[in-house]
mmCIF file of C-alpha atoms in Angstrom:
data_model
loop_
_atom_site.group_PDB
_atom_site.id
_atom_site.type_symbol
_atom_site.label_atom_id
_atom_site.label_comp_id
_atom_site.label_asym_id
_atom_site.label_seq_id
_atom_site.Cartn_x
_atom_site.Cartn_y
_atom_site.Cartn_z
ATOM 1 C CA MET A 28 6.140 20.211 0.738
ATOM 2 C CA CYS A 29 6.899 16.557 0.230
ATOM 3 C CA GLY A 30 3.576 15.163 -0.920
ATOM 4 C CA ILE A 31 4.593 11.540 -1.097
ATOM 5 C CA CYS A 32 6.576 11.356 2.105
ATOM 6 C CA GLY A 33 4.107 13.486 4.020
ATOM 7 C CA CYS A 34 6.830 14.979 6.223
ATOM 8 C CA ASP A 35 4.885 18.175 6.750
ATOM 9 C CA GLU A 36 1.574 16.441 7.342
ATOM 10 C CA ALA A 37 1.845 13.213 9.242
ATOM 11 C CA VAL A 38 2.245 13.357 12.992
ATOM 12 C CA LEU A 39 4.406 10.766 14.647
ATOM 13 C CA THR A 40 3.684 9.900 18.253
ATOM 14 C CA GLU A 41 5.918 7.751 20.373
ATOM 15 C CA PRO A 42 7.022 7.403 23.964
ATOM 16 C CA ALA A 43 10.430 8.985 23.335
ATOM 17 C CA ALA A 44 11.539 11.743 20.978
ATOM 18 C CA PRO A 45 11.839 10.597 17.357
ATOM 19 C CA VAL A 46 15.242 10.057 15.860
ATOM 20 C CA HIS A 47 15.094 11.813 12.536
ATOM 21 C CA GLY A 48 18.767 11.825 11.662
ATOM 22 C CA GLN A 49 18.816 8.630 9.606
ATOM 23 C CA HIS A 50 15.841 9.719 7.566
ATOM 24 C CA HIS A 51 16.597 8.256 4.179
ATOM 25 C CA HIS A 52 14.251 9.782 1.676
ATOM 26 C CA HIS A 53 14.451 12.528 -0.908
ATOM 27 C CA THR A 54 16.760 10.388 -3.007
ATOM 28 C CA ASP A 55 15.361 11.041 -6.445
ATOM 29 C CA GLY A 56 18.115 10.414 -8.958
ATOM 30 C CA GLY A 57 16.607 12.097 -12.000
ATOM 31 C CA ALA A 58 18.765 14.353 -14.128
ATOM 32 C CA VAL A 59 17.610 17.776 -15.150
ATOM 33 C CA ALA A 60 16.943 17.928 -18.849
ATOM 34 C CA ALA A 61 18.795 20.477 -20.907
ATOM 35 C CA GLY A 62 16.919 23.664 -21.711
ATOM 36 C CA GLY A 63 15.918 24.986 -25.100
ATOM 37 C CA THR A 64 13.342 22.392 -26.056
ATOM 38 C CA ARG A 65 9.656 22.846 -25.497
ATOM 39 C CA THR A 66 8.925 19.202 -24.786
ATOM 40 C CA ILE A 67 11.068 17.349 -22.298
ATOM 41 C CA GLU A 68 10.817 13.577 -22.072
ATOM 42 C CA LEU A 69 10.698 12.362 -18.489
ATOM 43 C CA GLN A 70 9.371 8.786 -18.599
ATOM 44 C CA GLN A 71 9.303 8.798 -14.836
ATOM 45 C CA LYS A 72 6.996 6.888 -12.550
ATOM 46 C CA VAL A 73 4.869 9.271 -10.537
ATOM 47 C CA LEU A 74 5.470 7.200 -7.430
ATOM 48 C CA ALA A 75 9.211 6.883 -8.082
ATOM 49 C CA LYS A 76 10.057 8.767 -4.909
ATOM 50 C CA ASN A 77 7.843 6.575 -2.752
ATOM 51 C CA ASP A 78 9.255 3.486 -4.462
ATOM 52 C CA SER A 79 12.847 4.570 -3.844
ATOM 53 C CA ILE A 80 12.121 5.179 -0.157
ATOM 54 C CA ALA A 81 10.387 1.784 -0.003
ATOM 55 C CA ALA A 82 13.491 0.192 -1.517
ATOM 56 C CA ALA A 83 15.611 1.929 1.125
ATOM 57 C CA ASN A 84 13.274 0.619 3.839
ATOM 58 C CA ARG A 85 13.646 -2.879 2.409
ATOM 59 C CA ARG A 86 17.439 -2.625 2.477
ATOM 60 C CA TRP A 87 17.317 -1.308 6.032
ATOM 61 C CA LEU A 88 15.091 -4.199 7.135
ATOM 62 C CA ARG A 89 17.370 -6.784 5.505
ATOM 63 C CA ALA A 90 20.488 -5.218 6.994
ATOM 64 C CA HIS A 91 18.930 -5.295 10.460
ATOM 65 C CA ASP A 92 17.434 -8.808 10.167
ATOM 66 C CA VAL A 93 13.929 -7.516 10.644
ATOM 67 C CA ALA A 94 10.832 -8.686 8.767
ATOM 68 C CA ALA A 95 7.902 -6.383 8.032
ATOM 69 C CA VAL A 96 4.268 -7.101 7.237
ATOM 70 C CA ASN A 97 1.892 -4.541 5.740
ATOM 71 C CA LEU A 98 -1.510 -5.285 7.275
ATOM 72 C CA MET A 99 -4.432 -3.763 5.401
ATOM 73 C CA SER A 100 -8.214 -3.900 5.707
ATOM 74 C CA SER A 101 -11.302 -1.750 5.794
ATOM 75 C CA PRO A 102 -12.008 0.023 9.102
ATOM 76 C CA GLY A 103 -13.389 -2.367 11.702
ATOM 77 C CA ALA A 104 -12.209 -5.646 10.194
ATOM 78 C CA GLY A 105 -10.181 -6.337 13.324
ATOM 79 C CA LYS A 106 -6.574 -5.396 12.561
ATOM 80 C CA THR A 107 -5.835 -3.998 16.002
ATOM 81 C CA THR A 108 -7.632 -6.806 17.809
ATOM 82 C CA LEU A 109 -5.618 -9.319 15.780
ATOM 83 C CA LEU A 110 -2.360 -7.555 16.625
ATOM 84 C CA GLU A 111 -3.242 -7.339 20.325
ATOM 85 C CA ARG A 112 -4.021 -11.034 20.419
ATOM 86 C CA THR A 113 -0.918 -11.904 18.414
ATOM 87 C CA ALA A 114 1.335 -9.872 20.704
ATOM 88 C CA ARG A 115 -0.096 -11.568 23.793
ATOM 89 C CA ASP A 116 -0.117 -15.103 22.394
ATOM 90 C CA LEU A 117 3.407 -14.922 20.974
ATOM 91 C CA ALA A 118 4.972 -13.058 23.911
ATOM 92 C CA GLY A 119 8.315 -14.675 24.643
ATOM 93 C CA GLN A 120 8.424 -16.412 21.246
ATOM 94 C CA LEU A 121 8.402 -13.578 18.772
ATOM 95 C CA ALA A 122 9.360 -9.944 19.298
ATOM 96 C CA ILE A 123 6.736 -7.832 17.569
ATOM 97 C CA SER A 124 6.698 -4.080 17.206
ATOM 98 C CA VAL A 125 3.942 -2.144 15.520
ATOM 99 C CA ILE A 126 3.654 0.917 13.310
ATOM 100 C CA GLU A 127 0.083 2.136 13.724
ATOM 101 C CA GLY A 128 -1.450 4.211 10.976
ATOM 102 C CA ASP A 129 -4.633 6.168 11.653
ATOM 103 C CA GLN A 130 -5.930 9.530 10.604
ATOM 104 C CA GLU A 131 -6.292 10.645 14.195
ATOM 105 C CA THR A 132 -5.880 9.561 17.848
ATOM 106 C CA THR A 133 -3.456 7.237 19.630
ATOM 107 C CA LEU A 134 -6.234 4.825 20.637
ATOM 108 C CA ASP A 135 -4.785 1.900 18.703
ATOM 109 C CA ALA A 136 -1.246 2.564 19.920
ATOM 110 C CA ASP A 137 -2.529 2.544 23.489
ATOM 111 C CA ARG A 138 -4.138 -0.865 22.911
ATOM 112 C CA ILE A 139 -0.928 -2.278 21.429
ATOM 113 C CA THR A 140 1.122 -0.884 24.318
ATOM 114 C CA SER A 141 -1.244 -2.594 26.756
ATOM 115 C CA ALA A 142 -0.699 -5.841 24.873
ATOM 116 C CA GLY A 143 3.032 -5.533 25.532
ATOM 117 C CA SER A 144 4.476 -4.515 22.170
ATOM 118 C CA ALA A 145 6.562 -1.520 21.218
ATOM 119 C CA VAL A 146 4.505 0.792 19.047
ATOM 120 C CA ILE A 147 4.751 4.018 17.109
ATOM 121 C CA GLN A 148 1.600 5.853 16.106
ATOM 122 C CA ILE A 149 1.523 7.729 12.826
ATOM 123 C CA ASN A 150 -1.415 10.072 12.370
ATOM 124 C CA THR A 151 -1.843 10.805 8.712
ATOM 125 C CA GLY A 152 -4.231 13.729 9.198
ATOM 126 C CA ALA A 153 -6.150 14.022 5.965
ATOM 127 C CA GLY A 154 -4.094 11.194 4.440
ATOM 128 C CA CYS A 155 -5.861 7.940 3.644
ATOM 129 C CA HIS A 156 -2.843 5.610 3.615
ATOM 130 C CA LEU A 157 0.671 5.150 4.920
ATOM 131 C CA ASP A 158 3.515 5.838 2.529
ATOM 132 C CA ALA A 159 7.112 4.696 2.534
ATOM 133 C CA GLY A 160 8.429 7.927 4.053
ATOM 134 C CA MET A 161 6.157 7.581 7.064
ATOM 135 C CA VAL A 162 7.309 4.011 7.551
ATOM 136 C CA ALA A 163 10.950 5.139 7.287
ATOM 137 C CA ARG A 164 10.319 7.528 10.145
ATOM 138 C CA GLY A 165 8.518 4.825 12.080
ATOM 139 C CA LEU A 166 11.422 2.416 11.684
ATOM 140 C CA ASP A 167 13.901 5.076 12.771
ATOM 141 C CA ALA A 168 11.895 5.727 15.893
ATOM 142 C CA LEU A 169 11.050 2.087 16.715
ATOM 143 C CA ALA A 170 14.554 0.707 16.149
ATOM 144 C CA PRO A 171 13.249 -2.897 16.076
ATOM 145 C CA PRO A 172 15.728 -5.533 17.304
ATOM 146 C CA ALA A 173 17.323 -8.144 15.027
ATOM 147 C CA GLY A 174 15.197 -11.228 14.525
ATOM 148 C CA SER A 175 11.965 -9.369 15.169
ATOM 149 C CA MET A 176 8.832 -8.623 13.188
ATOM 150 C CA VAL A 177 7.405 -5.201 12.453
ATOM 151 C CA MET A 178 3.676 -5.168 11.851
ATOM 152 C CA ILE A 179 2.585 -2.124 9.882
ATOM 153 C CA GLU A 180 -1.101 -1.540 10.533
ATOM 154 C CA ASN A 181 -2.143 0.586 7.597
ATOM 155 C CA VAL A 182 -4.985 3.107 7.633
ATOM 156 C CA GLY A 183 -8.313 1.281 7.419
ATOM 157 C CA ASN A 184 -9.070 1.556 3.713
ATOM 158 C CA LEU A 185 -9.319 -1.005 0.917
ATOM 159 C CA VAL A 186 -8.410 1.442 -1.849
ATOM 160 C CA CYS A 187 -5.488 3.788 -1.322
ATOM 161 C CA PRO A 188 -2.956 1.663 0.621
ATOM 162 C CA ALA A 189 -2.818 -0.752 -2.313
ATOM 163 C CA LEU A 190 -0.784 1.703 -4.370
ATOM 164 C CA PHE A 191 1.976 2.502 -1.921
ATOM 165 C CA ASP A 192 4.892 0.135 -1.483
ATOM 166 C CA LEU A 193 6.192 0.535 2.059
ATOM 167 C CA GLY A 194 9.198 -1.764 1.773
ATOM 168 C CA GLU A 195 7.364 -4.629 3.473
ATOM 169 C CA ASP A 196 8.221 -8.300 3.018
ATOM 170 C CA ALA A 197 4.605 -9.364 2.739
ATOM 171 C CA ARG A 198 1.179 -7.862 2.236
ATOM 172 C CA VAL A 199 -1.623 -9.231 4.359
ATOM 173 C CA VAL A 200 -5.232 -8.260 3.718
ATOM 174 C CA LEU A 201 -7.740 -8.838 6.484
ATOM 175 C CA GLY A 202 -11.390 -9.331 5.642
ATOM 176 C CA ALA A 203 -14.253 -10.072 8.012
ATOM 177 C CA VAL A 204 -17.498 -11.989 7.683
ATOM 178 C CA THR A 205 -19.344 -8.923 8.974
ATOM 179 C CA GLU A 206 -18.472 -6.799 5.980
ATOM 180 C CA GLY A 207 -19.973 -8.766 3.122
ATOM 181 C CA ALA A 208 -18.597 -11.395 0.788
ATOM 182 C CA ASP A 209 -18.225 -9.121 -2.213
ATOM 183 C CA LYS A 210 -15.096 -7.269 -1.085
ATOM 184 C CA PRO A 211 -12.529 -9.136 -3.270
ATOM 185 C CA ARG A 212 -14.631 -8.400 -6.343
ATOM 186 C CA LYS A 213 -15.232 -4.769 -5.372
ATOM 187 C CA TYR A 214 -11.640 -3.990 -4.398
ATOM 188 C CA PRO A 215 -9.528 -6.106 -6.742
ATOM 189 C CA HIS A 216 -6.489 -3.796 -6.634
ATOM 190 C CA MET A 217 -6.125 -4.432 -2.928
ATOM 191 C CA PHE A 218 -6.676 -8.184 -3.038
ATOM 192 C CA ARG A 219 -4.685 -8.845 -6.211
ATOM 193 C CA GLN A 220 -1.370 -8.094 -4.576
ATOM 194 C CA ALA A 221 -2.015 -9.814 -1.262
ATOM 195 C CA ASP A 222 0.378 -12.549 -0.178
ATOM 196 C CA VAL A 223 -2.096 -13.613 2.495
ATOM 197 C CA VAL A 224 -5.817 -12.965 2.807
ATOM 198 C CA MET A 225 -7.283 -13.614 6.232
ATOM 199 C CA LEU A 226 -10.990 -13.830 6.860
ATOM 200 C CA ASN A 227 -11.657 -12.692 10.418
ATOM 201 C CA LYS A 228 -14.633 -13.075 12.793
ATOM 202 C CA ILE A 229 -15.504 -16.565 11.568
ATOM 203 C CA ASP A 230 -17.060 -17.214 14.988
ATOM 204 C CA LEU A 231 -19.883 -14.929 13.775
ATOM 205 C CA LEU A 232 -20.631 -16.967 10.639
ATOM 206 C CA PRO A 233 -23.809 -18.509 12.113
ATOM 207 C CA TYR A 234 -25.233 -15.052 12.769
ATOM 208 C CA VAL A 235 -24.535 -13.195 9.520
ATOM 209 C CA SER A 236 -25.494 -13.793 5.913
ATOM 210 C CA PHE A 237 -21.990 -14.231 4.557
ATOM 211 C CA ASP A 238 -21.569 -16.363 1.441
ATOM 212 C CA LEU A 239 -18.282 -18.062 2.254
ATOM 213 C CA ASP A 240 -18.203 -20.123 -0.948
ATOM 214 C CA ARG A 241 -18.620 -17.029 -3.071
ATOM 215 C CA TYR A 242 -15.929 -15.164 -1.133
ATOM 216 C CA LEU A 243 -13.433 -17.980 -1.606
ATOM 217 C CA ALA A 244 -14.348 -18.412 -5.275
ATOM 218 C CA ASP A 245 -13.898 -14.680 -5.916
ATOM 219 C CA LEU A 246 -10.578 -14.731 -4.082
ATOM 220 C CA ARG A 247 -9.349 -17.547 -6.310
ATOM 221 C CA GLN A 248 -10.051 -15.330 -9.303
ATOM 222 C CA VAL A 249 -8.737 -12.055 -7.953
ATOM 223 C CA ALA A 250 -5.788 -13.362 -5.954
ATOM 224 C CA PRO A 251 -5.052 -16.919 -7.087
ATOM 225 C CA GLY A 252 -1.604 -16.890 -5.470
ATOM 226 C CA ALA A 253 -2.679 -15.683 -2.042
ATOM 227 C CA ARG A 254 -2.631 -17.904 1.003
ATOM 228 C CA VAL A 255 -6.107 -17.860 2.552
ATOM 229 C CA LEU A 256 -6.614 -18.199 6.294
ATOM 230 C CA ARG A 257 -9.869 -18.215 8.239
ATOM 231 C CA LEU A 258 -9.761 -17.129 11.848
ATOM 232 C CA SER A 259 -11.297 -15.259 14.721
ATOM 233 C CA ALA A 260 -9.040 -12.892 16.616
ATOM 234 C CA THR A 261 -11.612 -12.860 19.420
ATOM 235 C CA SER A 262 -12.334 -16.562 19.906
ATOM 236 C CA GLY A 263 -8.886 -17.706 18.776
ATOM 237 C CA ASP A 264 -10.199 -20.067 16.092
ATOM 238 C CA GLY A 265 -7.686 -20.513 13.293
ATOM 239 C CA LEU A 266 -4.978 -18.370 14.843
ATOM 240 C CA ASP A 267 -2.480 -21.234 14.712
ATOM 241 C CA GLY A 268 -2.337 -20.919 10.937
ATOM 242 C CA TRP A 269 -1.567 -17.198 11.222
ATOM 243 C CA TYR A 270 1.113 -17.796 13.833
ATOM 244 C CA ASP A 271 2.674 -20.556 11.743
ATOM 245 C CA TRP A 272 2.763 -18.248 8.751
ATOM 246 C CA LEU A 273 4.280 -15.413 10.817
ATOM 247 C CA CYS A 274 6.972 -17.602 12.351
ATOM 248 C CA GLY A 275 7.768 -18.942 8.882
ATOM 249 C CA HIS A 276 8.441 -15.405 7.685
ATOM 250 C CA LEU A 277 10.858 -14.342 10.349
ATOM 251 C CA PRO A 278 14.231 -13.134 9.138
ATOM 252 C CA ALA A 279 17.160 -15.503 9.392
ATOM 253 C CA PRO A 280 18.757 -15.392 12.871
ATOM 254 C CA PRO A 281 21.549 -12.827 13.139
ATOM 255 C CA GLU A 282 25.038 -14.277 13.013
ATOM 256 C CA MET B 22 -8.612 9.677 -2.331
ATOM 257 C CA HIS B 23 -4.994 8.697 -2.897
ATOM 258 C CA GLU B 24 -5.082 10.803 -6.070
ATOM 259 C CA LEU B 25 -4.328 13.880 -3.948
ATOM 260 C CA ALA B 26 -1.079 12.414 -2.630
ATOM 261 C CA ILE B 27 -0.292 11.118 -6.098
ATOM 262 C CA THR B 28 -0.851 14.537 -7.639
ATOM 263 C CA GLU B 29 1.419 16.080 -5.021
ATOM 264 C CA GLY B 30 4.038 13.489 -5.893
ATOM 265 C CA LEU B 31 3.603 14.294 -9.561
ATOM 266 C CA VAL B 32 4.110 18.023 -9.014
ATOM 267 C CA ASP B 33 7.099 17.437 -6.735
ATOM 268 C CA ALA B 34 8.673 15.147 -9.309
ATOM 269 C CA VAL B 35 8.319 17.718 -12.094
ATOM 270 C CA LEU B 36 9.588 20.564 -9.919
ATOM 271 C CA GLU B 37 12.617 18.531 -8.889
ATOM 272 C CA ARG B 38 13.454 17.480 -12.414
ATOM 273 C CA LEU B 39 12.923 20.938 -13.916
ATOM 274 C CA PRO B 40 13.749 23.509 -11.268
ATOM 275 C CA GLY B 41 12.992 27.083 -12.255
ATOM 276 C CA ARG B 42 11.153 26.202 -15.484
ATOM 277 C CA GLN B 43 7.630 27.340 -16.237
ATOM 278 C CA VAL B 44 5.700 24.210 -17.110
ATOM 279 C CA VAL B 45 2.843 24.560 -19.576
ATOM 280 C CA ALA B 46 1.875 20.923 -20.073
ATOM 281 C CA VAL B 47 2.227 17.632 -18.224
ATOM 282 C CA ARG B 48 1.664 14.383 -20.095
ATOM 283 C CA LEU B 49 0.688 11.407 -18.003
ATOM 284 C CA GLU B 50 0.125 7.752 -18.727
ATOM 285 C CA ILE B 51 -2.358 6.062 -16.401
ATOM 286 C CA GLY B 52 -2.484 2.318 -16.971
ATOM 287 C CA ALA B 53 -5.864 0.632 -16.844
ATOM 288 C CA LEU B 54 -4.735 -1.456 -13.855
ATOM 289 C CA SER B 55 -2.888 1.337 -12.037
ATOM 290 C CA GLY B 56 -5.710 1.872 -9.549
ATOM 291 C CA VAL B 57 -5.749 5.602 -10.253
ATOM 292 C CA VAL B 58 -8.825 7.469 -11.451
ATOM 293 C CA ALA B 59 -7.971 10.020 -14.136
ATOM 294 C CA ASP B 60 -10.887 12.305 -13.293
ATOM 295 C CA SER B 61 -9.882 12.453 -9.624
ATOM 296 C CA LEU B 62 -6.350 13.305 -10.635
ATOM 297 C CA ARG B 63 -7.582 16.081 -12.911
ATOM 298 C CA PHE B 64 -9.670 17.408 -10.041
ATOM 299 C CA CYS B 65 -6.621 17.542 -7.768
ATOM 300 C CA PHE B 66 -4.218 18.913 -10.369
ATOM 301 C CA ASP B 67 -5.456 22.524 -10.355
ATOM 302 C CA LEU B 68 -5.520 22.597 -6.567
ATOM 303 C CA VAL B 69 -2.026 21.198 -6.140
ATOM 304 C CA THR B 70 -0.362 23.228 -8.901
ATOM 305 C CA ASP B 71 -1.748 26.534 -7.636
ATOM 306 C CA GLY B 72 1.155 28.851 -6.827
ATOM 307 C CA THR B 73 3.786 26.556 -8.371
ATOM 308 C CA ALA B 74 5.638 26.629 -11.682
ATOM 309 C CA LEU B 75 2.947 24.243 -12.943
ATOM 310 C CA GLN B 76 0.082 26.642 -12.331
ATOM 311 C CA GLY B 77 -2.188 26.754 -15.364
ATOM 312 C CA ALA B 78 -0.405 23.853 -17.059
ATOM 313 C CA ALA B 79 -2.471 21.542 -19.243
ATOM 314 C CA LEU B 80 -2.795 17.979 -17.985
ATOM 315 C CA GLU B 81 -2.864 15.512 -20.872
ATOM 316 C CA ILE B 82 -3.717 11.981 -19.831
ATOM 317 C CA THR B 83 -3.556 8.842 -21.915
ATOM 318 C CA GLU B 84 -4.954 5.594 -20.547
ATOM 319 C CA PRO B 85 -3.377 2.627 -22.313
ATOM 320 C CA PRO B 86 -5.202 -0.681 -21.875
ATOM 321 C CA ALA B 87 -3.683 -3.401 -19.737
ATOM 322 C CA VAL B 88 -2.095 -6.485 -21.246
ATOM 323 C CA CYS B 89 -2.042 -9.762 -19.365
ATOM 324 C CA HIS B 90 -0.460 -13.111 -20.124
ATOM 325 C CA CYS B 91 -2.306 -16.311 -19.300
ATOM 326 C CA ARG B 92 -0.085 -18.961 -17.759
ATOM 327 C CA VAL B 93 -2.572 -21.702 -18.660
ATOM 328 C CA CYS B 94 -3.262 -21.125 -22.354
ATOM 329 C CA ALA B 95 -0.211 -18.876 -22.942
ATOM 330 C CA ARG B 96 -2.083 -16.150 -24.783
ATOM 331 C CA ASP B 97 -1.812 -12.398 -24.228
ATOM 332 C CA PHE B 98 -5.090 -10.549 -23.764
ATOM 333 C CA GLU B 99 -6.541 -7.215 -22.694
ATOM 334 C CA PRO B 100 -8.692 -7.667 -19.581
ATOM 335 C CA ASP B 101 -11.962 -5.777 -19.771
ATOM 336 C CA ALA B 102 -12.308 -5.373 -16.001
ATOM 337 C CA PRO B 103 -10.008 -4.803 -13.030
ATOM 338 C CA ILE B 104 -10.296 -8.506 -12.306
ATOM 339 C CA ALA B 105 -7.943 -9.949 -14.884
ATOM 340 C CA LEU B 106 -9.524 -13.124 -16.204
ATOM 341 C CA CYS B 107 -8.364 -14.831 -19.384
ATOM 342 C CA PRO B 108 -11.078 -15.592 -21.972
ATOM 343 C CA CYS B 109 -10.217 -19.263 -21.345
ATOM 344 C CA GLY B 110 -11.502 -18.817 -17.791
ATOM 345 C CA SER B 111 -8.156 -18.944 -16.036
ATOM 346 C CA ALA B 112 -7.221 -16.507 -13.282
ATOM 347 C CA GLU B 113 -3.592 -17.612 -13.470
ATOM 348 C CA VAL B 114 -2.459 -14.503 -15.270
ATOM 349 C CA THR B 115 0.562 -12.236 -15.188
ATOM 350 C CA VAL B 116 0.089 -8.532 -15.743
ATOM 351 C CA VAL B 117 2.438 -7.563 -18.575
ATOM 352 C CA SER B 118 1.545 -3.868 -18.709
ATOM 353 C CA GLY B 119 -1.093 -1.441 -17.574
ATOM 354 C CA GLN B 120 -0.079 -0.967 -13.949
ATOM 355 C CA ASP B 121 2.170 2.015 -14.607
ATOM 356 C CA LEU B 122 1.508 5.563 -13.603
ATOM 357 C CA LYS B 123 4.081 7.543 -15.485
ATOM 358 C CA ILE B 124 4.992 11.109 -16.446
ATOM 359 C CA THR B 125 5.929 10.679 -20.092
ATOM 360 C CA SER B 126 6.933 14.273 -20.863
ATOM 361 C CA VAL B 127 6.360 17.875 -19.944
ATOM 362 C CA GLY B 128 6.058 21.011 -22.039
ATOM 363 C CA VAL B 129 8.027 24.051 -20.887
ATOM 364 C CA ALA B 130 7.668 27.687 -21.842
#
């Protein structure tokens, strides 16, 4: 069984049959040590296989002029709502396709399809995160067009997805004012490597006890390099900043 | 519980590097900023190695501290929490080491 890739575990659901032929994992380059010794030095990263698949994904994305964003949050922060809204608002301007990661169901994929974007659903089963092998399969099946953006909606979880490079161009962490202001401090591994942190549901600020100053101060400590955006995917407040950022991260036009 | 997937990756990596060998010990380095919990990994190790050439192998884990470099005061320091803050108060730090999760060596029969 391939534990990192999850080939035997994750279930891929899409409108058409998956194309598995270009699957580009299982590329570990390690040499077998000579026998005879009792201790064999390996000095190998445990996640080397995932990292090599992620590097292959990155090369594939570059070669096909496609950008990819790894969108992560806790469950219920509003990832799918944000993607639905983004797909509708940017229809005609930006081709977006989505890799949906959830433990079970195609509910999110159905919502994205209704919003007009191509989508592939990956059900991780017991898995708590997407890994690079799953994304490789998703890219094979989606075949996103040149000049487009692939949004990878990770499994709702602020812990595990932080460790797995998927080959994305940028990591976006979505918080929400409904989930408490202490998340950056509680989950520093996730926030530390974010390129963008978005705080969602700001239209609810008058109704919840969310300490915005503390949240922003903690973010400056945990993720001083991250771009911080405040928005509401429901009311539309602040979405312009997100769209500007997205359009600024599109791949160069194909020649 | 990403430690389960990580343990599976660990076992796969050893099996691929040392096909056909009976492994009696696996030595791991878990950096303080790697985001991996050693106890969770130990918990998963027996489950994942069951029925493989690693079954019964000892898991020896070392947890080296992280080292960060402050871009404001230019000193290197060991952060005492997952939030890497320099003693000078700056958060403008670069992680020099401590994020690795590495198989350093294995013992074979």
